[in-house]
mmCIF file of C-alpha atoms in Angstrom:
data_model
loop_
_atom_site.group_PDB
_atom_site.id
_atom_site.type_symbol
_atom_site.label_atom_id
_atom_site.label_comp_id
_atom_site.label_asym_id
_atom_site.label_seq_id
_atom_site.Cartn_x
_atom_site.Cartn_y
_atom_site.Cartn_z
ATOM 1 C CA MET A 11 43.135 50.941 53.443
ATOM 2 C CA THR A 12 44.779 54.339 53.148
ATOM 3 C CA ALA A 13 45.888 55.984 56.366
ATOM 4 C CA PRO A 14 44.138 59.306 57.007
ATOM 5 C CA GLU A 15 46.184 62.398 56.422
ATOM 6 C CA SER A 16 47.224 64.229 59.553
ATOM 7 C CA THR A 17 45.372 67.448 60.190
ATOM 8 C CA PRO A 18 47.701 70.437 59.693
ATOM 9 C CA GLU A 19 48.356 72.563 62.730
ATOM 10 C CA PRO A 20 46.412 75.841 62.731
ATOM 11 C CA LEU A 21 48.201 78.881 61.374
ATOM 12 C CA LEU A 22 46.357 81.591 63.290
ATOM 13 C CA SER A 23 45.093 81.702 66.839
ATOM 14 C CA ALA A 24 43.732 84.498 69.005
ATOM 15 C CA ALA A 25 47.171 84.909 70.590
ATOM 16 C CA VAL A 26 48.918 85.122 67.196
ATOM 17 C CA VAL A 27 46.441 87.731 65.953
ATOM 18 C CA ARG A 28 46.720 89.770 69.170
ATOM 19 C CA LEU A 29 50.526 89.759 69.136
ATOM 20 C CA THR A 30 50.604 90.665 65.455
ATOM 21 C CA CYS A 31 48.292 93.636 66.105
ATOM 22 C CA LEU A 32 50.496 94.753 68.999
ATOM 23 C CA ASN A 33 53.551 94.490 66.788
ATOM 24 C CA PHE A 34 51.820 96.658 64.189
ATOM 25 C CA LEU A 35 50.783 99.340 66.670
ATOM 26 C CA PHE A 36 54.162 99.550 68.356
ATOM 27 C CA PHE A 37 56.183 99.774 65.168
ATOM 28 C CA SER A 38 53.755 102.192 63.543
ATOM 29 C CA VAL A 39 54.392 104.801 66.231
ATOM 30 C CA TYR A 40 58.061 103.890 66.619
ATOM 31 C CA LEU A 41 58.531 104.471 62.887
ATOM 32 C CA LEU A 42 56.864 107.883 63.007
ATOM 33 C CA TYR A 43 60.277 109.165 64.012
ATOM 34 C CA PHE A 44 62.273 107.678 61.120
ATOM 35 C CA PRO A 45 61.699 110.478 58.568
ATOM 36 C CA THR A 46 61.054 113.164 61.187
ATOM 37 C CA LEU A 47 63.608 112.960 63.998
ATOM 38 C CA PRO A 48 66.565 113.956 61.776
ATOM 39 C CA PHE A 49 64.714 117.230 61.063
ATOM 40 C CA PHE A 50 63.893 117.677 64.758
ATOM 41 C CA ILE A 51 67.559 117.332 65.694
ATOM 42 C CA GLU A 52 68.600 119.574 62.812
ATOM 43 C CA ARG A 53 66.167 122.307 63.956
ATOM 44 C CA LEU A 54 67.648 122.096 67.450
ATOM 45 C CA GLY A 55 71.081 122.858 65.981
ATOM 46 C CA GLY A 56 72.488 119.357 65.511
ATOM 47 C CA ALA A 57 75.128 118.647 62.859
ATOM 48 C CA LYS A 58 74.917 115.654 60.508
ATOM 49 C CA SER A 59 77.432 113.681 62.578
ATOM 50 C CA GLU A 60 75.379 114.429 65.701
ATOM 51 C CA ILE A 61 72.231 113.195 63.959
ATOM 52 C CA GLY A 62 73.946 109.870 63.273
ATOM 53 C CA LEU A 63 75.177 109.678 66.837
ATOM 54 C CA LEU A 64 71.769 110.430 68.359
ATOM 55 C CA ILE A 65 69.908 108.015 66.103
ATOM 56 C CA GLY A 66 72.492 105.350 66.917
ATOM 57 C CA MET A 67 72.223 105.935 70.654
ATOM 58 C CA SER A 68 68.797 104.314 70.634
ATOM 59 C CA SER A 69 70.281 101.067 69.377
ATOM 60 C CA LEU A 70 73.172 101.405 71.813
ATOM 61 C CA ALA A 71 70.733 101.539 74.739
ATOM 62 C CA SER A 72 68.887 98.572 73.278
ATOM 63 C CA LEU A 73 72.189 96.752 72.988
ATOM 64 C CA VAL A 74 72.942 97.208 76.686
ATOM 65 C CA ALA A 75 69.418 96.370 77.848
ATOM 66 C CA ARG A 76 68.745 93.387 75.587
ATOM 67 C CA PRO A 77 70.619 90.639 77.532
ATOM 68 C CA PHE A 78 68.868 91.561 80.784
ATOM 69 C CA VAL A 79 65.526 91.692 78.997
ATOM 70 C CA GLY A 80 66.154 88.233 77.547
ATOM 71 C CA TYR A 81 66.853 86.922 81.021
ATOM 72 C CA ALA A 82 63.718 88.579 82.449
ATOM 73 C CA VAL A 83 61.527 87.220 79.642
ATOM 74 C CA ASP A 84 62.610 83.648 80.445
ATOM 75 C CA ALA A 85 62.723 84.080 84.223
ATOM 76 C CA TYR A 86 59.624 86.176 84.952
ATOM 77 C CA GLY A 87 57.394 85.845 81.911
ATOM 78 C CA ARG A 88 56.660 87.514 78.602
ATOM 79 C CA ARG A 89 53.570 89.516 79.636
ATOM 80 C CA PRO A 90 54.951 91.667 82.496
ATOM 81 C CA VAL A 91 58.062 92.520 80.472
ATOM 82 C CA MET A 92 55.959 93.493 77.453
ATOM 83 C CA LEU A 93 53.731 95.768 79.555
ATOM 84 C CA THR A 94 56.840 97.441 80.958
ATOM 85 C CA GLY A 95 58.236 98.100 77.491
ATOM 86 C CA LEU A 96 55.021 99.716 76.271
ATOM 87 C CA ALA A 97 54.756 101.883 79.394
ATOM 88 C CA VAL A 98 58.335 103.092 78.911
ATOM 89 C CA PHE A 99 57.567 103.974 75.290
ATOM 90 C CA VAL A 100 54.540 106.099 76.293
ATOM 91 C CA LEU A 101 56.595 107.958 78.879
ATOM 92 C CA ASN A 102 59.376 108.500 76.357
ATOM 93 C CA ALA A 103 56.991 109.958 73.759
ATOM 94 C CA LEU A 104 55.629 112.450 76.270
ATOM 95 C CA LEU A 105 59.087 113.523 77.416
ATOM 96 C CA TYR A 106 60.094 114.481 73.861
ATOM 97 C CA ASN A 107 57.871 117.531 74.347
ATOM 98 C CA VAL A 108 60.125 119.011 77.020
ATOM 99 C CA VAL A 109 63.485 118.894 75.247
ATOM 100 C CA GLN A 110 65.263 122.210 74.753
ATOM 101 C CA SER A 111 68.583 121.125 73.217
ATOM 102 C CA VAL A 112 70.383 118.418 71.278
ATOM 103 C CA ALA A 113 71.833 117.101 74.548
ATOM 104 C CA SER A 114 68.310 116.535 75.874
ATOM 105 C CA VAL A 115 67.511 114.361 72.880
ATOM 106 C CA ALA A 116 70.414 112.065 73.774
ATOM 107 C CA VAL A 117 68.767 111.015 77.049
ATOM 108 C CA LEU A 118 65.460 110.311 75.348
ATOM 109 C CA ARG A 119 67.099 108.262 72.595
ATOM 110 C CA LEU A 120 68.480 105.990 75.307
ATOM 111 C CA LEU A 121 64.975 105.573 76.715
ATOM 112 C CA THR A 122 63.637 104.871 73.219
ATOM 113 C CA GLY A 123 66.188 102.107 72.781
ATOM 114 C CA ALA A 124 65.286 100.557 76.119
ATOM 115 C CA SER A 125 61.575 100.474 75.247
ATOM 116 C CA MET A 126 62.371 98.880 71.883
ATOM 117 C CA ALA A 127 64.528 96.168 73.475
ATOM 118 C CA ILE A 128 61.910 95.363 76.096
ATOM 119 C CA PHE A 129 58.937 95.161 73.745
ATOM 120 C CA VAL A 130 60.573 93.412 70.795
ATOM 121 C CA THR A 131 62.265 90.705 72.885
ATOM 122 C CA SER A 132 59.133 89.879 74.881
ATOM 123 C CA ALA A 133 56.852 89.964 71.822
ATOM 124 C CA SER A 134 59.243 87.793 69.773
ATOM 125 C CA ALA A 135 59.425 85.196 72.525
ATOM 126 C CA SER A 136 55.637 85.241 72.823
ATOM 127 C CA ILE A 137 55.036 84.662 69.116
ATOM 128 C CA ALA A 138 57.574 81.826 69.166
ATOM 129 C CA ASP A 139 55.649 80.288 72.081
ATOM 130 C CA VAL A 140 52.262 80.344 70.371
ATOM 131 C CA ALA A 141 53.308 79.499 66.788
ATOM 132 C CA ALA A 142 52.625 75.934 65.680
ATOM 133 C CA PRO A 143 56.078 74.277 65.274
ATOM 134 C CA SER A 144 55.312 72.868 61.830
ATOM 135 C CA ARG A 145 54.234 76.292 60.574
ATOM 136 C CA ARG A 146 56.729 78.448 62.447
ATOM 137 C CA GLY A 147 58.347 79.986 59.379
ATOM 138 C CA GLU A 148 54.946 80.913 57.965
ATOM 139 C CA VAL A 149 53.786 82.427 61.264
ATOM 140 C CA MET A 150 57.035 84.395 61.612
ATOM 141 C CA SER A 151 56.644 85.656 58.074
ATOM 142 C CA TYR A 152 53.083 86.843 58.606
ATOM 143 C CA TYR A 153 53.920 88.234 62.045
ATOM 144 C CA GLY A 154 56.575 90.276 60.305
ATOM 145 C CA LEU A 155 53.896 91.657 57.993
ATOM 146 C CA ALA A 156 52.901 93.862 60.900
ATOM 147 C CA ASN A 157 56.320 95.526 60.707
ATOM 148 C CA SER A 158 55.909 95.899 56.962
ATOM 149 C CA LEU A 159 52.504 97.522 57.257
ATOM 150 C CA ALA A 160 53.954 99.770 59.945
ATOM 151 C CA PHE A 161 56.693 100.814 57.537
ATOM 152 C CA ALA A 162 54.029 101.612 54.951
ATOM 153 C CA ILE A 163 52.053 103.752 57.389
ATOM 154 C CA GLY A 164 54.349 105.037 60.154
ATOM 155 C CA PRO A 165 57.016 107.027 58.254
ATOM 156 C CA ALA A 166 54.499 108.481 55.787
ATOM 157 C CA LEU A 167 52.148 109.426 58.630
ATOM 158 C CA GLY A 168 55.006 110.973 60.595
ATOM 159 C CA GLY A 169 56.020 113.103 57.624
ATOM 160 C CA PHE A 170 52.401 114.106 57.073
ATOM 161 C CA ILE A 171 51.859 115.117 60.711
ATOM 162 C CA ILE A 172 54.859 117.427 60.969
ATOM 163 C CA HIS A 173 54.070 119.118 57.644
ATOM 164 C CA ALA A 174 50.255 119.368 57.986
ATOM 165 C CA GLY A 175 49.314 123.044 57.911
ATOM 166 C CA TRP A 176 45.982 122.520 59.694
ATOM 167 C CA LEU A 177 47.849 121.334 62.815
ATOM 168 C CA THR A 178 49.367 124.783 63.346
ATOM 169 C CA GLY A 179 46.340 126.017 65.279
ATOM 170 C CA PHE A 180 46.179 122.763 67.252
ATOM 171 C CA ASP A 181 49.818 123.026 68.308
ATOM 172 C CA ASP A 182 49.465 126.688 69.220
ATOM 173 C CA ALA A 183 46.382 126.001 71.332
ATOM 174 C CA LEU A 184 48.123 123.196 73.221
ATOM 175 C CA THR A 185 51.346 125.064 73.903
ATOM 176 C CA SER A 186 49.494 128.195 75.027
ATOM 177 C CA ARG A 187 47.583 126.189 77.636
ATOM 178 C CA MET A 188 50.315 123.743 78.611
ATOM 179 C CA GLY A 189 53.724 125.364 78.631
ATOM 180 C CA TRP A 190 55.564 122.067 79.156
ATOM 181 C CA LEU A 191 54.696 121.142 75.550
ATOM 182 C CA SER A 192 56.546 124.128 74.127
ATOM 183 C CA GLY A 193 59.883 122.339 73.994
ATOM 184 C CA ALA A 194 58.806 120.531 70.825
ATOM 185 C CA GLU A 195 58.106 123.763 68.932
ATOM 186 C CA THR A 196 60.501 123.966 65.984
ATOM 187 C CA GLY A 197 59.204 126.612 63.647
ATOM 188 C CA GLU A 198 56.596 125.464 61.145
ATOM 189 C CA LEU A 199 57.008 121.718 61.820
ATOM 190 C CA HIS A 200 54.474 120.173 64.205
ATOM 191 C CA PHE A 201 56.392 117.884 66.523
ATOM 192 C CA THR A 202 54.060 118.502 69.474
ATOM 193 C CA SER A 203 51.251 116.739 67.615
ATOM 194 C CA LEU A 204 53.623 113.956 66.536
ATOM 195 C CA PHE A 205 54.767 113.120 70.053
ATOM 196 C CA LEU A 206 51.285 113.281 71.574
ATOM 197 C CA PHE A 207 49.867 111.058 68.836
ATOM 198 C CA SER A 208 52.565 108.423 69.368
ATOM 199 C CA ALA A 209 51.908 108.445 73.122
ATOM 200 C CA ALA A 210 48.156 107.942 72.544
ATOM 201 C CA VAL A 211 48.733 104.930 70.280
ATOM 202 C CA GLY A 212 51.173 103.559 72.844
ATOM 203 C CA VAL A 213 48.438 103.721 75.491
ATOM 204 C CA LEU A 214 46.110 101.793 73.155
ATOM 205 C CA ALA A 215 48.751 99.084 72.677
ATOM 206 C CA LEU A 216 49.293 98.921 76.433
ATOM 207 C CA GLY A 217 45.587 98.255 76.945
ATOM 208 C CA ILE A 218 45.516 95.474 74.346
ATOM 209 C CA ALA A 219 48.602 93.830 75.853
ATOM 210 C CA ALA A 220 47.042 93.931 79.314
ATOM 211 C CA LEU A 221 44.091 91.870 78.038
ATOM 212 C CA GLY A 222 46.357 89.005 76.922
ATOM 213 C CA GLY A 223 47.635 86.138 79.018
ATOM 214 C CA GLU A 224 51.089 84.711 79.702
ATOM 215 C CA THR A 225 52.554 82.549 76.914
ATOM 216 C CA ARG A 226 55.708 81.270 78.611
ATOM 217 C CA PRO A 227 55.656 77.442 78.896
ATOM 218 C CA THR A 228 55.098 76.259 82.447
ATOM 219 C CA GLY A 229 58.314 76.000 84.460
ATOM 220 C CA VAL A 230 60.522 77.646 81.831
ATOM 221 C CA GLY A 231 63.151 79.843 83.471
ATOM 222 C CA ALA A 232 61.767 79.405 86.991
ATOM 223 C CA GLY A 233 64.453 79.959 89.619
ATOM 224 C CA ARG A 234 67.124 80.863 87.079
ATOM 225 C CA LYS A 235 69.920 82.965 88.547
ATOM 226 C CA LEU A 236 71.075 86.198 87.007
ATOM 227 C CA ASP A 237 74.619 85.533 85.795
ATOM 228 C CA LEU A 238 76.627 85.927 82.607
ATOM 229 C CA GLY A 239 75.745 82.456 81.333
ATOM 230 C CA ASN A 240 72.035 83.218 81.565
ATOM 231 C CA LEU A 241 72.263 86.546 79.720
ATOM 232 C CA PHE A 242 73.360 85.187 76.344
ATOM 233 C CA SER A 243 72.649 82.195 74.120
ATOM 234 C CA ARG A 244 75.322 80.415 72.103
ATOM 235 C CA ALA A 245 72.662 79.444 69.562
ATOM 236 C CA GLY A 246 72.077 83.111 68.803
ATOM 237 C CA VAL A 247 75.686 84.169 68.164
ATOM 238 C CA PHE A 248 75.953 83.134 64.521
ATOM 239 C CA PRO A 249 72.582 84.639 63.474
ATOM 240 C CA ALA A 250 73.475 87.782 65.431
ATOM 241 C CA SER A 251 76.673 88.243 63.425
ATOM 242 C CA ILE A 252 74.721 88.077 60.151
ATOM 243 C CA ASN A 253 72.128 90.443 61.581
ATOM 244 C CA PHE A 254 74.920 92.874 62.474
ATOM 245 C CA ALA A 255 76.214 93.098 58.907
ATOM 246 C CA SER A 256 72.753 93.545 57.395
ATOM 247 C CA SER A 257 71.791 96.255 59.910
ATOM 248 C CA PHE A 258 74.173 98.765 58.323
ATOM 249 C CA VAL A 259 71.657 98.985 55.484
ATOM 250 C CA MET A 260 68.863 99.865 57.908
ATOM 251 C CA ALA A 261 71.126 102.403 59.626
ATOM 252 C CA SER A 262 71.663 104.151 56.298
ATOM 253 C CA MET A 263 67.996 104.160 55.388
ATOM 254 C CA VAL A 264 66.573 105.470 58.645
ATOM 255 C CA THR A 265 69.336 107.926 59.533
ATOM 256 C CA PHE A 266 70.525 109.527 56.296
ATOM 257 C CA MET A 267 68.129 108.594 53.513
ATOM 258 C CA PRO A 268 65.514 111.243 54.570
ATOM 259 C CA LEU A 269 68.125 114.019 54.347
ATOM 260 C CA PHE A 270 69.577 112.615 51.107
ATOM 261 C CA ALA A 271 66.073 112.392 49.599
ATOM 262 C CA ARG A 272 65.284 115.992 50.563
ATOM 263 C CA ASP A 273 68.482 117.205 48.911
ATOM 264 C CA HIS A 274 67.464 115.421 45.699
ATOM 265 C CA GLY A 275 63.915 116.678 45.343
ATOM 266 C CA LEU A 276 61.872 114.399 47.618
ATOM 267 C CA GLU A 277 60.510 116.404 50.560
ATOM 268 C CA ASN A 278 58.646 113.592 52.375
ATOM 269 C CA ALA A 279 60.850 110.492 52.553
ATOM 270 C CA GLY A 280 57.915 108.535 53.982
ATOM 271 C CA SER A 281 56.956 107.599 50.408
ATOM 272 C CA VAL A 282 60.258 105.724 50.062
ATOM 273 C CA PHE A 283 59.439 103.692 53.149
ATOM 274 C CA MET A 284 56.020 102.935 51.653
ATOM 275 C CA VAL A 285 57.681 101.339 48.614
ATOM 276 C CA TYR A 286 59.923 99.358 50.964
ATOM 277 C CA ALA A 287 56.941 98.197 52.991
ATOM 278 C CA GLY A 288 54.931 97.242 49.919
ATOM 279 C CA MET A 289 57.753 95.033 48.682
ATOM 280 C CA VAL A 290 58.193 93.396 52.099
ATOM 281 C CA ILE A 291 54.475 92.623 52.215
ATOM 282 C CA MET A 292 54.598 91.120 48.736
ATOM 283 C CA MET A 293 57.622 88.968 49.591
ATOM 284 C CA ARG A 294 56.196 87.663 52.863
ATOM 285 C CA LEU A 295 52.793 86.861 51.400
ATOM 286 C CA SER A 296 54.375 84.998 48.492
ATOM 287 C CA LEU A 297 57.245 83.264 50.337
ATOM 288 C CA GLY A 298 55.757 82.588 53.778
ATOM 289 C CA ARG A 299 54.186 79.253 52.843
ATOM 290 C CA TYR A 300 57.478 77.972 51.439
ATOM 291 C CA MET A 301 59.698 78.827 54.402
ATOM 292 C CA ASP A 302 58.749 75.613 56.190
ATOM 293 C CA ARG A 303 59.294 73.420 53.104
ATOM 294 C CA TYR A 304 62.800 74.376 52.019
ATOM 295 C CA PRO A 305 66.107 75.139 53.775
ATOM 296 C CA ARG A 306 66.144 78.539 55.434
ATOM 297 C CA SER A 307 69.360 79.477 53.610
ATOM 298 C CA TRP A 308 67.434 79.560 50.326
ATOM 299 C CA PHE A 309 65.767 82.705 51.629
ATOM 300 C CA ILE A 310 68.585 84.141 53.749
ATOM 301 C CA VAL A 311 71.419 84.492 51.215
ATOM 302 C CA PRO A 312 69.396 86.075 48.376
ATOM 303 C CA GLY A 313 67.767 88.332 50.951
ATOM 304 C CA ILE A 314 71.067 89.751 52.203
ATOM 305 C CA ALA A 315 72.308 90.125 48.628
ATOM 306 C CA SER A 316 69.225 92.189 47.818
ATOM 307 C CA LEU A 317 69.916 94.432 50.826
ATOM 308 C CA SER A 318 73.410 95.065 49.509
ATOM 309 C CA LEU A 319 72.070 95.830 46.032
ATOM 310 C CA SER A 320 69.642 98.390 47.470
ATOM 311 C CA MET A 321 72.556 100.407 48.827
ATOM 312 C CA ILE A 322 74.405 100.234 45.522
ATOM 313 C CA VAL A 323 71.361 101.712 43.784
ATOM 314 C CA MET A 324 70.971 104.384 46.481
ATOM 315 C CA ALA A 325 74.638 105.336 46.219
ATOM 316 C CA THR A 326 74.210 106.067 42.507
ATOM 317 C CA ALA A 327 70.762 107.692 42.726
ATOM 318 C CA SER A 328 70.242 111.221 41.431
ATOM 319 C CA HIS A 329 66.453 111.182 41.054
ATOM 320 C CA PRO A 330 63.570 110.104 43.350
ATOM 321 C CA ALA A 331 62.641 107.255 40.985
ATOM 322 C CA GLN A 332 66.003 105.600 41.652
ATOM 323 C CA MET A 333 65.423 105.908 45.398
ATOM 324 C CA PHE A 334 62.168 104.022 44.986
ATOM 325 C CA VAL A 335 64.020 101.250 43.117
ATOM 326 C CA ALA A 336 66.523 101.066 45.973
ATOM 327 C CA ALA A 337 63.650 100.851 48.463
ATOM 328 C CA ALA A 338 62.147 97.971 46.468
ATOM 329 C CA PHE A 339 65.400 95.986 46.673
ATOM 330 C CA PHE A 340 65.624 96.859 50.363
ATOM 331 C CA GLY A 341 62.097 95.527 50.936
ATOM 332 C CA ALA A 342 62.708 92.365 48.932
ATOM 333 C CA GLY A 343 65.783 91.609 51.011
ATOM 334 C CA ALA A 344 64.182 92.298 54.378
ATOM 335 C CA GLY A 345 61.043 90.369 53.442
ATOM 336 C CA SER A 346 63.083 87.262 52.727
ATOM 337 C CA PHE A 347 66.003 87.451 55.158
ATOM 338 C CA GLN A 348 64.436 88.463 58.483
ATOM 339 C CA PRO A 349 61.658 85.856 58.955
ATOM 340 C CA ALA A 350 63.831 83.022 57.642
ATOM 341 C CA MET A 351 66.716 83.853 59.975
ATOM 342 C CA MET A 352 64.455 84.235 62.995
ATOM 343 C CA ALA A 353 62.633 80.969 62.267
ATOM 344 C CA LEU A 354 65.981 79.225 61.807
ATOM 345 C CA LEU A 355 67.125 80.391 65.222
ATOM 346 C CA VAL A 356 63.928 79.265 66.963
ATOM 347 C CA ASP A 357 64.220 75.891 65.198
ATOM 348 C CA ARG A 358 67.644 75.328 66.723
ATOM 349 C CA CYS A 359 67.072 76.456 70.314
ATOM 350 C CA ALA A 360 65.099 74.913 73.176
ATOM 351 C CA PRO A 361 61.999 76.619 74.656
ATOM 352 C CA THR A 362 63.985 77.176 77.855
ATOM 353 C CA GLU A 363 66.304 79.637 76.092
ATOM 354 C CA ARG A 364 64.020 81.313 73.554
ATOM 355 C CA GLY A 365 64.121 84.654 75.329
ATOM 356 C CA ARG A 366 67.909 84.668 75.554
ATOM 357 C CA ALA A 367 68.377 83.326 72.022
ATOM 358 C CA LEU A 368 66.131 85.968 70.476
ATOM 359 C CA SER A 369 67.763 88.585 72.672
ATOM 360 C CA THR A 370 71.226 87.564 71.466
ATOM 361 C CA PHE A 371 70.000 87.506 67.875
ATOM 362 C CA THR A 372 68.625 91.039 68.048
ATOM 363 C CA LEU A 373 71.800 92.245 69.755
ATOM 364 C CA GLY A 374 73.380 91.964 66.327
ATOM 365 C CA ASN A 375 70.729 94.308 64.965
ATOM 366 C CA ASP A 376 71.213 96.783 67.818
ATOM 367 C CA LEU A 377 74.991 96.764 67.448
ATOM 368 C CA GLY A 378 74.766 97.187 63.687
ATOM 369 C CA LEU A 379 72.330 100.077 63.957
ATOM 370 C CA SER A 380 74.259 101.888 66.678
ATOM 371 C CA MET A 381 77.717 101.392 65.179
ATOM 372 C CA GLY A 382 76.343 101.905 61.682
ATOM 373 C CA ALA A 383 74.678 105.220 62.500
ATOM 374 C CA LEU A 384 77.778 106.443 64.324
ATOM 375 C CA LEU A 385 80.364 105.365 61.747
ATOM 376 C CA LEU A 386 78.242 106.314 58.774
ATOM 377 C CA GLY A 387 77.688 109.747 60.318
ATOM 378 C CA VAL A 388 81.433 110.284 60.245
ATOM 379 C CA VAL A 389 81.562 109.045 56.643
ATOM 380 C CA VAL A 390 78.772 111.439 55.643
ATOM 381 C CA GLU A 391 80.529 114.340 57.345
ATOM 382 C CA HIS A 392 83.795 113.730 55.470
ATOM 383 C CA ALA A 393 82.805 111.992 52.213
ATOM 384 C CA GLY A 394 79.065 112.485 51.711
ATOM 385 C CA PHE A 395 75.933 110.363 51.631
ATOM 386 C CA ARG A 396 76.941 108.242 48.638
ATOM 387 C CA ALA A 397 80.075 107.002 50.358
ATOM 388 C CA ALA A 398 78.019 106.001 53.397
ATOM 389 C CA PHE A 399 75.605 104.006 51.236
ATOM 390 C CA SER A 400 78.567 102.279 49.583
ATOM 391 C CA VAL A 401 79.965 101.266 52.977
ATOM 392 C CA SER A 402 76.579 99.797 53.909
ATOM 393 C CA ALA A 403 76.457 97.813 50.671
ATOM 394 C CA THR A 404 79.897 96.370 51.415
ATOM 395 C CA MET A 405 78.935 95.357 54.960
ATOM 396 C CA ALA A 406 75.812 93.532 53.778
ATOM 397 C CA GLY A 407 77.785 91.780 51.045
ATOM 398 C CA LEU A 408 80.332 90.604 53.599
ATOM 399 C CA GLY A 409 77.468 89.270 55.737
ATOM 400 C CA ALA A 410 76.175 87.150 52.856
ATOM 401 C CA LEU A 411 79.677 85.859 52.174
ATOM 402 C CA PHE A 412 80.222 84.984 55.838
ATOM 403 C CA PHE A 413 76.940 83.073 55.956
ATOM 404 C CA VAL A 414 77.853 81.013 52.884
ATOM 405 C CA ILE A 415 81.348 80.220 54.194
ATOM 406 C CA ALA A 416 80.127 79.342 57.687
ATOM 407 C CA THR A 417 77.338 77.089 56.459
ATOM 408 C CA GLN A 418 79.732 75.093 54.327
ATOM 409 C CA ARG A 419 81.196 73.802 57.602
ATOM 410 C CA ALA A 420 78.015 73.786 59.687
ATOM 411 C CA HIS A 421 75.795 71.880 57.276
ATOM 412 C CA GLY A 422 72.946 71.806 59.788
ATOM 413 C CA TRP A 423 72.192 75.428 58.986
ATOM 414 C CA ARG A 424 71.489 74.459 55.376
ATOM 415 C CA GLN A 425 69.300 71.421 55.990
ATOM 416 C CA PRO A 426 65.512 71.300 55.687
ATOM 417 C CA VAL A 427 63.615 72.430 58.760
ATOM 418 C CA VAL A 428 63.573 70.331 61.926
ATOM 419 C CA ALA A 429 61.480 72.448 64.264
ATOM 420 C CA ARG A 430 61.413 72.202 68.046
ATOM 421 C CA ALA A 431 58.074 72.328 69.783
#
């Protein structure tokens, strides 16, 4: 008599769908600023090096906040921390309307980084809680599709909003009635509408999050003291270092690619992000089902290599078509590397430290974005955009090399998946 096959664990649940929708909403409005904020800072009188510094300050704030957020997520629960992050984002979006100088933007970029750290850490821990262990890689891959769809919509929508001629009358009517909105007036570009729209979507996300329940396993983190040992996770250090190297590519794309694209005949850089997002979606839909069958490194190393290649193509681009090719390589790399690395980390850490482990992991991203934007801004100022893209390609290549060398000694990172519940 043949033994009955075990029933596979469900892929989707109400909690997974809700968290994925929240991830989509948050990143859609967060990404509105990617192709637009460099122009906002430029209109306020900021130099290229200052643009890099201000964009990087967001990640710097996230870097500082992330360990404490990881502790709070494990100690107090995912839901209250997530609600706090969304509320901070709404407040931040509204305050952009009152800035009058480049220095004012600096304060708001710090607040932006804090909201990002709070939401992403709590949402990542929540999705790890509710994902079926045997299908964790697949769930992480599809959860990441929300980010990809946001990349397809957010940057393009942001570019559309600030350039839409029909919003001129809307902006004028608002600023004439409410003087506090006038700080976002920068000539013909419609930043008032952009900031109010992002705040409205943030309120929607806040309402959806409030309807959800707590996902933290019972007893996890209860009574944990706030000390250095409870702010970081040793399991997250190695993935964080790889994340750091790969984040230089993202720093180049979000900080300097819009200006580089404009100088080479592409007014709205949102279309480049759409190509990136389309490729990420394609990769995650096609690879997600395999991420729980084969070693994670099979997806991580080629993914980082593709990120490096995207910067090589961008560094040699002289026409918009080449920028789209670079975006495709960028999307292929992100679509493979990110979900595999995150699933690998969750596989290797206990539920009691998921918040801290994911916090430590994303610290690498924050540090790479902040340092990348700052250092690459200096490179752009002295050697141009192409040199900055070349530096990013080198950093990503070194990350892939470090992963290969490290996993030769730590063979567990290269073995088939052994997921923790």
